Structures are given as structure tokens and as C-alpha cells.
mmCIF file of C-alpha atoms in Angstrom:
data_model
loop_
_atom_site.group_PDB
_atom_site.id
_atom_site.type_symbol
_atom_site.label_atom_id
_atom_site.label_comp_id
_atom_site.label_asym_id
_atom_site.label_seq_id
_atom_site.Cartn_x
_atom_site.Cartn_y
_atom_site.Cartn_z
ATOM 1 C CA SER S 1 -0.270 0.067 0.271
ATOM 2 C CA VAL S 2 1.202 4.003 0.334
ATOM 3 C CA ASP S 3 1.167 3.604 3.350
ATOM 4 C CA GLU S 4 3.608 1.069 3.405
ATOM 5 C CA LYS S 5 5.872 2.526 1.156
ATOM 6 C CA MET S 6 5.647 6.168 2.707
ATOM 7 C CA ASP S 7 6.797 4.043 5.850
ATOM 8 C CA THR S 8 10.007 2.399 4.267
ATOM 9 C CA TYR S 9 13.287 2.715 6.399
ATOM 10 C CA LEU S 10 15.823 4.095 4.394
ATOM 11 C CA GLY S 11 18.534 5.421 7.899
ATOM 12 C CA THR S 12 19.199 6.310 11.165
ATOM 13 C CA MET S 13 20.269 10.045 10.745
ATOM 14 C CA ASN S 14 22.891 10.651 14.063
ATOM 15 C CA VAL S 15 22.402 14.418 13.797
ATOM 16 C CA GLU S 16 19.229 16.908 13.332
ATOM 17 C CA MET S 17 18.826 18.068 10.177
ATOM 18 C CA ASP S 18 17.953 21.511 9.629
ATOM 19 C CA GLY S 19 15.352 22.350 7.001
ATOM 20 C CA ARG S 20 13.654 25.470 8.075
ATOM 21 C CA PHE S 21 13.354 28.041 5.702
ATOM 22 C CA SER S 22 14.335 30.748 7.971
ATOM 23 C CA SER S 23 17.966 28.686 7.827
ATOM 24 C CA ILE S 24 18.037 27.162 4.269
ATOM 25 C CA ARG S 25 17.089 29.881 2.592
ATOM 26 C CA THR S 26 19.550 32.681 4.145
ATOM 27 C CA GLN S 27 22.715 30.341 5.031
ATOM 28 C CA GLU S 28 24.247 26.604 4.796
ATOM 29 C CA THR S 29 22.619 24.106 6.838
ATOM 30 C CA ASN S 30 23.551 20.633 7.159
ATOM 31 C CA LEU S 31 20.617 19.509 5.725
ATOM 32 C CA GLY S 32 21.831 21.448 2.427
ATOM 33 C CA ASN S 33 25.281 20.055 2.406
ATOM 34 C CA PHE S 34 23.757 16.416 2.921
ATOM 35 C CA ILE S 35 22.008 16.881 0.098
ATOM 36 C CA THR S 36 24.510 18.325 -2.170
ATOM 37 C CA ASP S 37 27.206 15.909 -1.218
ATOM 38 C CA ILE S 38 24.753 12.835 -2.434
ATOM 39 C CA ILE S 39 25.025 14.787 -5.770
ATOM 40 C CA LEU S 40 28.642 15.053 -5.996
ATOM 41 C CA THR S 41 28.956 11.519 -4.801
ATOM 42 C CA ALA S 42 27.179 10.771 -8.112
ATOM 43 C CA THR S 43 28.570 12.891 -10.570
ATOM 44 C CA LYS S 44 32.083 13.600 -11.735
ATOM 45 C CA ALA S 45 30.997 17.241 -11.155
ATOM 46 C CA ASP S 46 33.255 19.792 -9.790
ATOM 47 C CA CYS S 47 30.796 21.204 -7.437
ATOM 48 C CA ALA S 48 27.132 20.677 -7.017
ATOM 49 C CA ILE S 49 24.863 23.513 -6.197
ATOM 50 C CA LEU S 50 21.050 23.147 -5.771
ATOM 51 C CA ASN S 51 18.393 26.212 -5.072
ATOM 52 C CA SER S 52 17.187 26.085 -1.545
ATOM 53 C CA GLY S 53 13.894 26.407 -2.823
ATOM 54 C CA THR S 54 13.838 22.699 -3.635
ATOM 55 C CA PHE S 55 13.953 21.521 0.067
ATOM 56 C CA ARG S 56 10.170 22.034 1.335
ATOM 57 C CA SER S 57 9.990 20.685 4.524
ATOM 58 C CA ASP S 58 10.634 23.941 6.532
ATOM 59 C CA ARG S 59 11.054 22.058 9.697
ATOM 60 C CA ILE S 60 13.983 20.572 11.854
ATOM 61 C CA HIS S 61 14.065 16.848 10.901
ATOM 62 C CA PRO S 62 15.178 15.229 14.492
ATOM 63 C CA LYS S 63 18.106 12.414 14.592
ATOM 64 C CA GLY S 64 17.110 8.950 14.638
ATOM 65 C CA GLU S 65 14.953 6.521 11.655
ATOM 66 C CA PHE S 66 14.555 8.028 8.396
ATOM 67 C CA LYS S 67 11.773 6.845 6.227
ATOM 68 C CA VAL S 68 10.559 7.645 2.546
ATOM 69 C CA ARG S 69 7.853 10.044 4.299
ATOM 70 C CA ASP S 70 10.536 12.019 5.611
ATOM 71 C CA LEU S 71 12.706 12.105 2.234
ATOM 72 C CA LEU S 72 8.915 13.213 0.443
ATOM 73 C CA THR S 73 8.253 15.939 3.339
ATOM 74 C CA ILE S 74 11.616 17.479 1.820
ATOM 75 C CA LEU S 75 11.935 16.956 -1.576
ATOM 76 C CA PRO S 76 8.374 16.108 -2.457
ATOM 77 C CA LEU S 77 8.831 16.887 -6.212
ATOM 78 C CA VAL S 78 10.229 14.755 -8.925
ATOM 79 C CA ASP S 79 13.365 16.692 -9.503
ATOM 80 C CA SER S 80 15.223 16.041 -12.721
ATOM 81 C CA LEU S 81 19.496 16.834 -12.544
ATOM 82 C CA VAL S 82 22.023 17.257 -15.038
ATOM 83 C CA VAL S 83 25.819 18.451 -15.100
ATOM 84 C CA ILE S 84 26.741 21.507 -17.551
ATOM 85 C CA LYS S 85 29.950 22.858 -18.307
ATOM 86 C CA VAL S 86 30.269 26.634 -16.822
ATOM 87 C CA LYS S 87 32.987 28.589 -17.255
ATOM 88 C CA GLY S 88 34.508 30.198 -13.666
ATOM 89 C CA HIS S 89 33.600 34.187 -14.283
ATOM 90 C CA GLN S 90 29.960 32.581 -14.665
ATOM 91 C CA LEU S 91 29.643 30.438 -11.624
ATOM 92 C CA ILE S 92 30.449 33.450 -9.527
ATOM 93 C CA ASP S 93 27.710 35.099 -11.473
ATOM 94 C CA ALA S 94 25.504 32.147 -10.204
ATOM 95 C CA LEU S 95 26.746 32.539 -6.986
ATOM 96 C CA GLU S 96 25.839 36.340 -7.009
ATOM 97 C CA ASN S 97 22.459 35.863 -7.856
ATOM 98 C CA SER S 98 22.261 33.147 -4.970
ATOM 99 C CA VAL S 99 22.982 35.934 -2.088
ATOM 100 C CA SER S 100 21.057 39.242 -4.165
ATOM 101 C CA LYS S 101 18.023 38.932 -2.522
ATOM 102 C CA TYR S 102 19.543 38.319 1.084
ATOM 103 C CA PRO S 103 17.986 38.932 3.747
ATOM 104 C CA VAL S 104 14.998 37.911 1.785
ATOM 105 C CA LYS S 105 14.268 33.968 1.937
ATOM 106 C CA GLU S 106 14.153 33.568 -1.559
ATOM 107 C CA GLY S 107 14.442 30.138 -3.147
ATOM 108 C CA ARG S 108 17.212 31.186 -5.399
ATOM 109 C CA PHE S 109 19.792 30.884 -2.097
ATOM 110 C CA LEU S 110 22.278 28.175 -2.930
ATOM 111 C CA GLN S 111 23.180 25.192 -0.749
ATOM 112 C CA VAL S 112 26.513 23.856 -2.434
ATOM 113 C CA ALA S 113 28.879 20.702 -2.338
ATOM 114 C CA GLY S 114 32.590 21.068 -3.027
ATOM 115 C CA LEU S 115 32.974 24.770 -3.399
ATOM 116 C CA SER S 116 32.778 27.674 -0.449
ATOM 117 C CA PHE S 117 32.443 31.370 -0.829
ATOM 118 C CA GLY S 118 31.910 34.226 1.410
ATOM 119 C CA PHE S 119 29.691 37.423 0.979
ATOM 120 C CA ASP S 120 29.271 41.051 2.065
ATOM 121 C CA PRO S 121 25.134 41.269 2.407
ATOM 122 C CA THR S 122 25.863 45.389 3.029
ATOM 123 C CA LYS S 123 27.336 45.662 -0.596
ATOM 124 C CA PRO S 124 24.777 46.099 -3.614
ATOM 125 C CA SER S 125 23.476 43.057 -5.521
ATOM 126 C CA GLY S 126 25.633 42.144 -8.082
ATOM 127 C CA GLU S 127 28.685 43.038 -5.970
ATOM 128 C CA ARG S 128 28.186 40.779 -2.491
ATOM 129 C CA VAL S 129 30.371 37.838 -3.553
ATOM 130 C CA GLY S 130 34.331 37.974 -2.543
ATOM 131 C CA ARG S 131 35.224 36.934 -5.990
ATOM 132 C CA ASP S 132 38.947 35.917 -5.879
ATOM 133 C CA LEU S 133 38.056 34.274 -2.534
ATOM 134 C CA VAL S 134 35.667 31.494 -4.308
ATOM 135 C CA ARG S 135 36.783 27.963 -3.794
ATOM 136 C CA VAL S 136 35.678 24.904 -6.235
ATOM 137 C CA GLN S 137 37.695 21.481 -5.257
ATOM 138 C CA ASP S 138 39.529 23.643 -2.386
ATOM 139 C CA GLU S 139 41.467 25.425 -5.286
ATOM 140 C CA TYR S 140 40.911 29.169 -5.605
ATOM 141 C CA ILE S 141 38.728 29.981 -8.838
ATOM 142 C CA ASP S 142 39.807 30.366 -12.066
ATOM 143 C CA PHE S 143 37.681 32.961 -14.139
ATOM 144 C CA ASP S 144 38.577 31.265 -17.450
ATOM 145 C CA LYS S 145 38.589 27.728 -16.532
ATOM 146 C CA ASP S 146 36.001 25.103 -17.343
ATOM 147 C CA TYR S 147 34.083 23.663 -14.396
ATOM 148 C CA LEU S 148 31.472 21.023 -14.200
ATOM 149 C CA VAL S 149 28.572 21.797 -12.356
ATOM 150 C CA ALA S 150 25.981 19.446 -11.004
ATOM 151 C CA THR S 151 22.512 21.270 -10.493
ATOM 152 C CA LYS S 152 18.708 20.684 -11.211
ATOM 153 C CA GLU S 153 17.578 21.080 -14.913
ATOM 154 C CA TYR S 154 15.296 23.796 -13.581
ATOM 155 C CA ILE S 155 18.589 26.183 -12.913
ATOM 156 C CA ALA S 156 20.508 25.246 -15.694
ATOM 157 C CA GLN S 157 17.091 26.608 -17.690
ATOM 158 C CA GLY S 158 17.994 30.132 -16.421
ATOM 159 C CA LYS S 159 15.219 29.974 -13.605
ATOM 160 C CA ASP S 160 15.140 31.617 -10.838
ATOM 161 C CA GLY S 161 17.425 34.403 -11.693
ATOM 162 C CA PHE S 162 20.270 31.831 -12.966
ATOM 163 C CA ASP S 163 19.863 33.670 -16.300
ATOM 164 C CA VAL S 164 23.825 32.880 -16.702
ATOM 165 C CA PHE S 165 23.189 29.094 -17.090
ATOM 166 C CA LYS S 166 20.893 29.696 -20.250
ATOM 167 C CA ASN S 167 23.200 28.577 -22.735
ATOM 168 C CA CYS S 168 25.901 26.287 -20.653
ATOM 169 C CA GLU S 169 26.650 23.100 -22.824
ATOM 170 C CA VAL S 170 24.968 20.506 -20.936
ATOM 171 C CA VAL S 171 27.510 17.448 -20.535
ATOM 172 C CA ILE S 172 25.011 15.078 -18.752
ATOM 173 C CA ASN S 173 21.189 15.350 -19.461
ATOM 174 C CA ALA S 174 18.499 14.528 -17.325
ATOM 175 C CA GLU S 175 17.914 11.053 -18.865
ATOM 176 C CA GLN S 176 21.269 10.094 -17.921
ATOM 177 C CA CYS S 177 20.915 11.333 -14.055
ATOM 178 C CA SER S 178 18.762 9.869 -11.566
ATOM 179 C CA SER S 179 16.302 12.165 -10.418
ATOM 180 C CA LEU S 180 17.513 14.048 -6.563
ATOM 181 C CA SER S 181 14.935 11.798 -4.630
ATOM 182 C CA THR S 182 16.151 8.629 -6.000
ATOM 183 C CA MET S 183 19.619 9.488 -6.027
ATOM 184 C CA VAL S 184 18.972 10.113 -2.030
ATOM 185 C CA GLN S 185 17.314 6.911 -1.869
ATOM 186 C CA ASN S 186 20.245 5.460 -3.831
ATOM 187 C CA HIS S 187 22.616 6.920 -0.931
ATOM 188 C CA PHE S 188 20.846 5.466 1.774
ATOM 189 C CA GLU S 189 20.626 2.211 0.331
ATOM 190 C CA ALA S 190 24.628 2.482 -0.288
ATOM 191 C CA VAL S 191 25.279 3.327 3.633
ATOM 192 C CA ARG S 192 23.240 0.051 4.696
ATOM 193 C CA ILE S 193 25.424 -2.161 2.108
ATOM 194 C CA TYR S 194 29.036 -0.482 3.439
ATOM 195 C CA ASN S 195 27.709 -0.818 6.908
ATOM 196 C CA GLY S 196 26.756 -4.635 6.643
ATOM 197 C CA GLU S 197 22.578 -4.372 7.061
ATOM 198 C CA ILE S 198 21.665 -5.647 3.508
ATOM 199 C CA GLU S 199 23.422 -7.558 1.010
ATOM 200 C CA CYS S 200 24.244 -5.910 -2.369
ATOM 201 C CA LYS S 201 22.274 -7.448 -4.797
ATOM 202 C CA SER S 202 23.469 -5.905 -8.200
ATOM 203 C CA GLY S 203 27.134 -6.124 -6.998
ATOM 204 C CA HIS S 204 27.457 -2.660 -6.876
ATOM 205 C CA ARG S 205 26.297 0.338 -5.474
ATOM 206 C CA GLN S 206 26.316 4.210 -5.424
ATOM 207 C CA SER S 207 29.607 5.467 -4.366
ATOM 208 C CA LEU S 208 30.117 7.452 -0.601
ATOM 209 C CA VAL S 209 33.006 9.299 -2.169
ATOM 210 C CA SER S 210 32.713 11.525 -5.399
ATOM 211 C CA LEU S 211 33.680 10.476 -8.263
ATOM 212 C CA LYS S 212 35.954 13.044 -9.238
ATOM 213 C CA ARG S 213 37.982 12.586 -6.013
ATOM 214 C CA ARG S 214 37.870 8.781 -6.181
ATOM 215 C CA ASP S 215 39.195 9.047 -9.963
ATOM 216 C CA GLU S 216 42.111 11.398 -8.606
ATOM 217 C CA MET S 217 42.903 9.507 -6.029
ATOM 218 C CA VAL S 218 43.102 6.628 -8.520
ATOM 219 C CA LYS S 219 45.324 8.578 -10.854
ATOM 220 C CA GLN S 220 48.032 9.195 -8.333
ATOM 221 C CA LEU S 221 47.638 5.540 -6.826
ATOM 222 C CA SER S 222 49.050 4.620 -10.634
ATOM 223 C CA ILE S 223 51.803 7.057 -10.533
ATOM 224 C CA ASP S 224 52.615 5.974 -6.806
ATOM 225 C CA LEU S 225 51.872 1.797 -8.000
ATOM 226 C CA GLU S 226 54.388 2.344 -10.628
ATOM 227 C CA LYS S 227 57.243 0.722 -8.631
ATOM 228 C CA CYS S 228 55.414 -1.563 -6.131
ATOM 229 C CA ASP S 229 54.941 -5.123 -6.579
ATOM 230 C CA GLN S 230 51.454 -5.545 -4.814
ATOM 231 C CA PRO S 231 48.444 -6.265 -6.996
ATOM 232 C CA ARG S 232 47.228 -2.870 -8.050
ATOM 233 C CA LYS S 233 43.690 -3.568 -8.198
ATOM 234 C CA LEU S 234 43.596 -4.773 -4.482
ATOM 235 C CA ILE S 235 45.353 -1.715 -3.010
ATOM 236 C CA ARG S 236 42.899 0.845 -5.241
ATOM 237 C CA GLN S 237 40.072 -1.013 -3.439
ATOM 238 C CA GLU S 238 41.666 -1.013 -0.137
ATOM 239 C CA SER S 239 42.332 3.390 -0.804
ATOM 240 C CA ILE S 240 38.703 3.534 -1.468
ATOM 241 C CA GLN S 241 37.126 1.589 1.130
ATOM 242 C CA GLY S 242 39.761 3.573 3.434
ATOM 243 C CA MET S 243 38.293 6.811 2.423
ATOM 244 C CA GLU S 244 34.656 5.743 2.398
ATOM 245 C CA SER S 245 35.687 4.352 6.476
ATOM 246 C CA GLU S 246 36.792 8.299 7.353
ATOM 247 C CA LEU S 247 33.346 9.936 6.274
ATOM 248 C CA ASN S 248 31.005 10.854 9.235
ATOM 249 C CA LEU S 249 28.271 8.499 7.314
ATOM 250 C CA LEU S 250 24.728 10.187 8.060
ATOM 251 C CA ALA S 251 25.610 13.095 10.574
ATOM 252 C CA PRO S 252 25.958 15.938 8.283
ATOM 253 C CA ARG S 253 27.237 19.405 9.635
ATOM 254 C CA VAL S 254 27.877 22.808 8.709
ATOM 255 C CA GLU S 255 31.354 23.239 7.255
ATOM 256 C CA GLY S 256 31.937 27.128 6.218
ATOM 257 C CA ARG S 257 31.167 26.436 2.884
ATOM 258 C CA ILE S 258 29.286 29.699 2.741
ATOM 259 C CA TYR S 259 30.550 32.797 5.054
ATOM 260 C CA PHE S 260 30.036 36.452 5.992
ATOM 261 C CA LEU S 261 32.660 38.422 4.428
ATOM 262 C CA THR S 262 33.180 40.472 8.054
ATOM 263 C CA GLU S 263 36.584 42.111 9.035
ATOM 264 C CA GLU S 264 37.530 39.364 11.272
ATOM 265 C CA LYS S 265 37.161 36.716 8.876
ATOM 266 C CA ILE S 266 39.358 38.905 6.303
ATOM 267 C CA ASN S 267 41.800 39.340 8.859
ATOM 268 C CA VAL S 268 41.760 35.523 9.217
ATOM 269 C CA MET S 269 42.188 35.158 5.571
ATOM 270 C CA GLN S 270 45.022 37.306 5.597
ATOM 271 C CA THR S 271 47.006 35.646 8.507
ATOM 272 C CA LEU S 272 46.346 31.976 6.749
ATOM 273 C CA LEU S 273 47.177 33.236 3.488
ATOM 274 C CA PRO S 274 49.851 36.030 3.592
ATOM 275 C CA GLY S 275 50.410 38.093 0.265
ATOM 276 C CA LEU S 276 47.837 36.055 -1.376
ATOM 277 C CA LYS S 277 45.013 38.097 -3.284
ATOM 278 C CA ALA S 278 46.124 41.010 -0.646
ATOM 279 C CA ARG S 279 44.437 43.263 -3.130
ATOM 280 C CA SER S 280 41.259 41.741 -3.406
ATOM 281 C CA LEU S 281 40.956 41.318 -0.019
ATOM 282 C CA SER S 282 42.187 45.053 1.316
ATOM 283 C CA MET S 283 39.023 46.147 -1.550
ATOM 284 C CA VAL S 284 36.568 43.701 0.526
ATOM 285 C CA LYS S 285 37.752 45.016 4.341
ATOM 286 C CA GLU S 286 36.496 48.370 2.905
ATOM 287 C CA ASP S 287 32.890 47.972 3.189
ATOM 288 C CA SER S 288 32.985 44.912 5.718
ATOM 289 C CA SER S 289 33.164 46.736 8.660
ATOM 290 C CA SER S 290 29.391 47.469 9.332
ATOM 291 C CA LEU S 291 28.616 43.860 9.419
ATOM 292 C CA SER S 292 26.834 42.721 12.512
ATOM 293 C CA GLY S 293 27.775 38.939 14.075
ATOM 294 C CA SER S 294 25.216 36.254 13.177
ATOM 295 C CA SER S 295 25.685 32.021 12.848
ATOM 296 C CA LEU S 296 27.371 32.636 9.450
ATOM 297 C CA SER S 297 30.247 34.898 10.713
ATOM 298 C CA SER S 298 31.231 32.123 13.456
ATOM 299 C CA MET S 299 32.031 29.643 10.540
ATOM 300 C CA THR S 300 35.467 28.757 10.119
ATOM 301 C CA LEU S 301 37.358 28.791 6.980
ATOM 302 C CA GLU S 302 37.053 25.679 4.954
ATOM 303 C CA ASN S 303 40.938 24.327 4.827
#
């Protein structure tokens, strides 16, 4: 029956997840990180972005058993995903659109994975993001470089003010991607298989490590193993399993992916990054002193 399907057990969350509109439409949340991380693990994208209007529950989800009913409360629509090729400067324009209406609780505010950025809400819309400080896969953004961005087809079509994506090349179309809710269910299944709770009937499961990170690790191992006598396949498999074992499964947290560019934050950056992008930091600093404290400003700089 429908009720039985709705009560299907997916997994056990080890933390509460914040889906309140007042949070998820104005700042990074652990629910946003959880879902965008899943998108990133299921694609070879450099980063994943998701408009917060996707999340419909408007409540805190308690830790404990998580069922299909809970998932559909968060993601009631069938959201198609795509991977598009985006220039660095276009990605920054998208981030500007994301925070352009802040502090209004708009669905265009992005939840992200594989990237981090800061913004100054006291500045005019379109000039709020610290452009030189945006990081993709732990590297500072290159304005002219092509990046693979996983997102909803809705966003890729230019909706919610993301006009910059309209003419971007679609690398993986919606038919080649699982829907968002299916991707999340596959993730829960992969966690249960990894934990030995259920058998893997098909012989393979969705990765718990992003495919891009896994491919980079395998490539590096191929170089390191040139002089190694042990079987390469075995070492690669053990290394991937080691990466998965380090993950804090089903316990997403706020990590500082999105932060306010406060004077304190900029001073920390200048301490950690001496001489790096000094001009940009000083330009940002000029208008940052009026920012008030908030939960965002207390976030740590992502390493």
C-alpha cells in the first residue's frame, strides 16, 4: 500500500537536520550539505549547487529513523538533475544571484558542495561575493576555466534568476542522471550496504566518495604504484574503502562553505594566506566593518 511505501526505512540519521526556511534560504545548513554532497558523490562534477527552494519541509528533522515519508516531506517533487559546463566567471555570477536578495528568504539561495564562498550583504546586489576567494575543489577559482557543475535542470534552464546558465553546454542530461530523490535513496542504500545491514544484490552500489575525488586518487595511486610489486587493483580498492571509512556517515554538519565576509573573517584570511590576493582582500575589507555578527560569521574557513 501507499502507507507501507511511505513508511519504508531508509536509514538512521545521527544528527538533526535543519530544513527551516529561515535557515536554508539564508545560510548554509547541514541538510543542504547532506543533499548536495550526495549529488556530488553520484556525478563527476567539480561542484554541486541546489536552489534552496528545492527543500520544502520548513522544519528541523530529528535524528533517528529516516523514512521515505521524511524524504518526500523534504523533496516532494521529481527534480531532474543535469551536469553543465560553466566558466569560472559564470559560476561567480550564479553565486551573486544566490545572495542577491539576502536577507529575504528566497528559494534562489544556493546550498553547495565542492565549493565555498563568502559574501558581504551590506554591498549592492551583484557585488556581494568575494570573487577571488571562491574555492572549487579546494582551489581558488579560475575565472576562465571550465567547471562541471551538477544542478537541477530547472536551474540550468535559467530559472530563479540563473540566466547565466541558459546557454551552458549540457554534459550529462536529465535522462542520463537519476532524479534527486532516487539519488538520495540510493545513497541510503549504499550506506546500509557499506555497514553490512543489507546485501548488495546487483554487485555494485552508489559510491560514498565523489567520483571525481576517487578518480583523482586512483590516478595518483597509478603513479605511486609504478614501483610497487603488490596488485594495483587490490591497493586501489583498499584505498577507496579507507576513504569511505573516514566519512562521517549520516551525520552532516555545517562546515563553513558559505560565510559572511566580516572584518574578522578577512583578518583571519590574511593571516592564513599572507600575500595571497591581498588587493582583493583589502577591497572587500573597505566595506565590511559594518557587518553585524551572526551564525554565518562564526564559521571557520574551510581548509
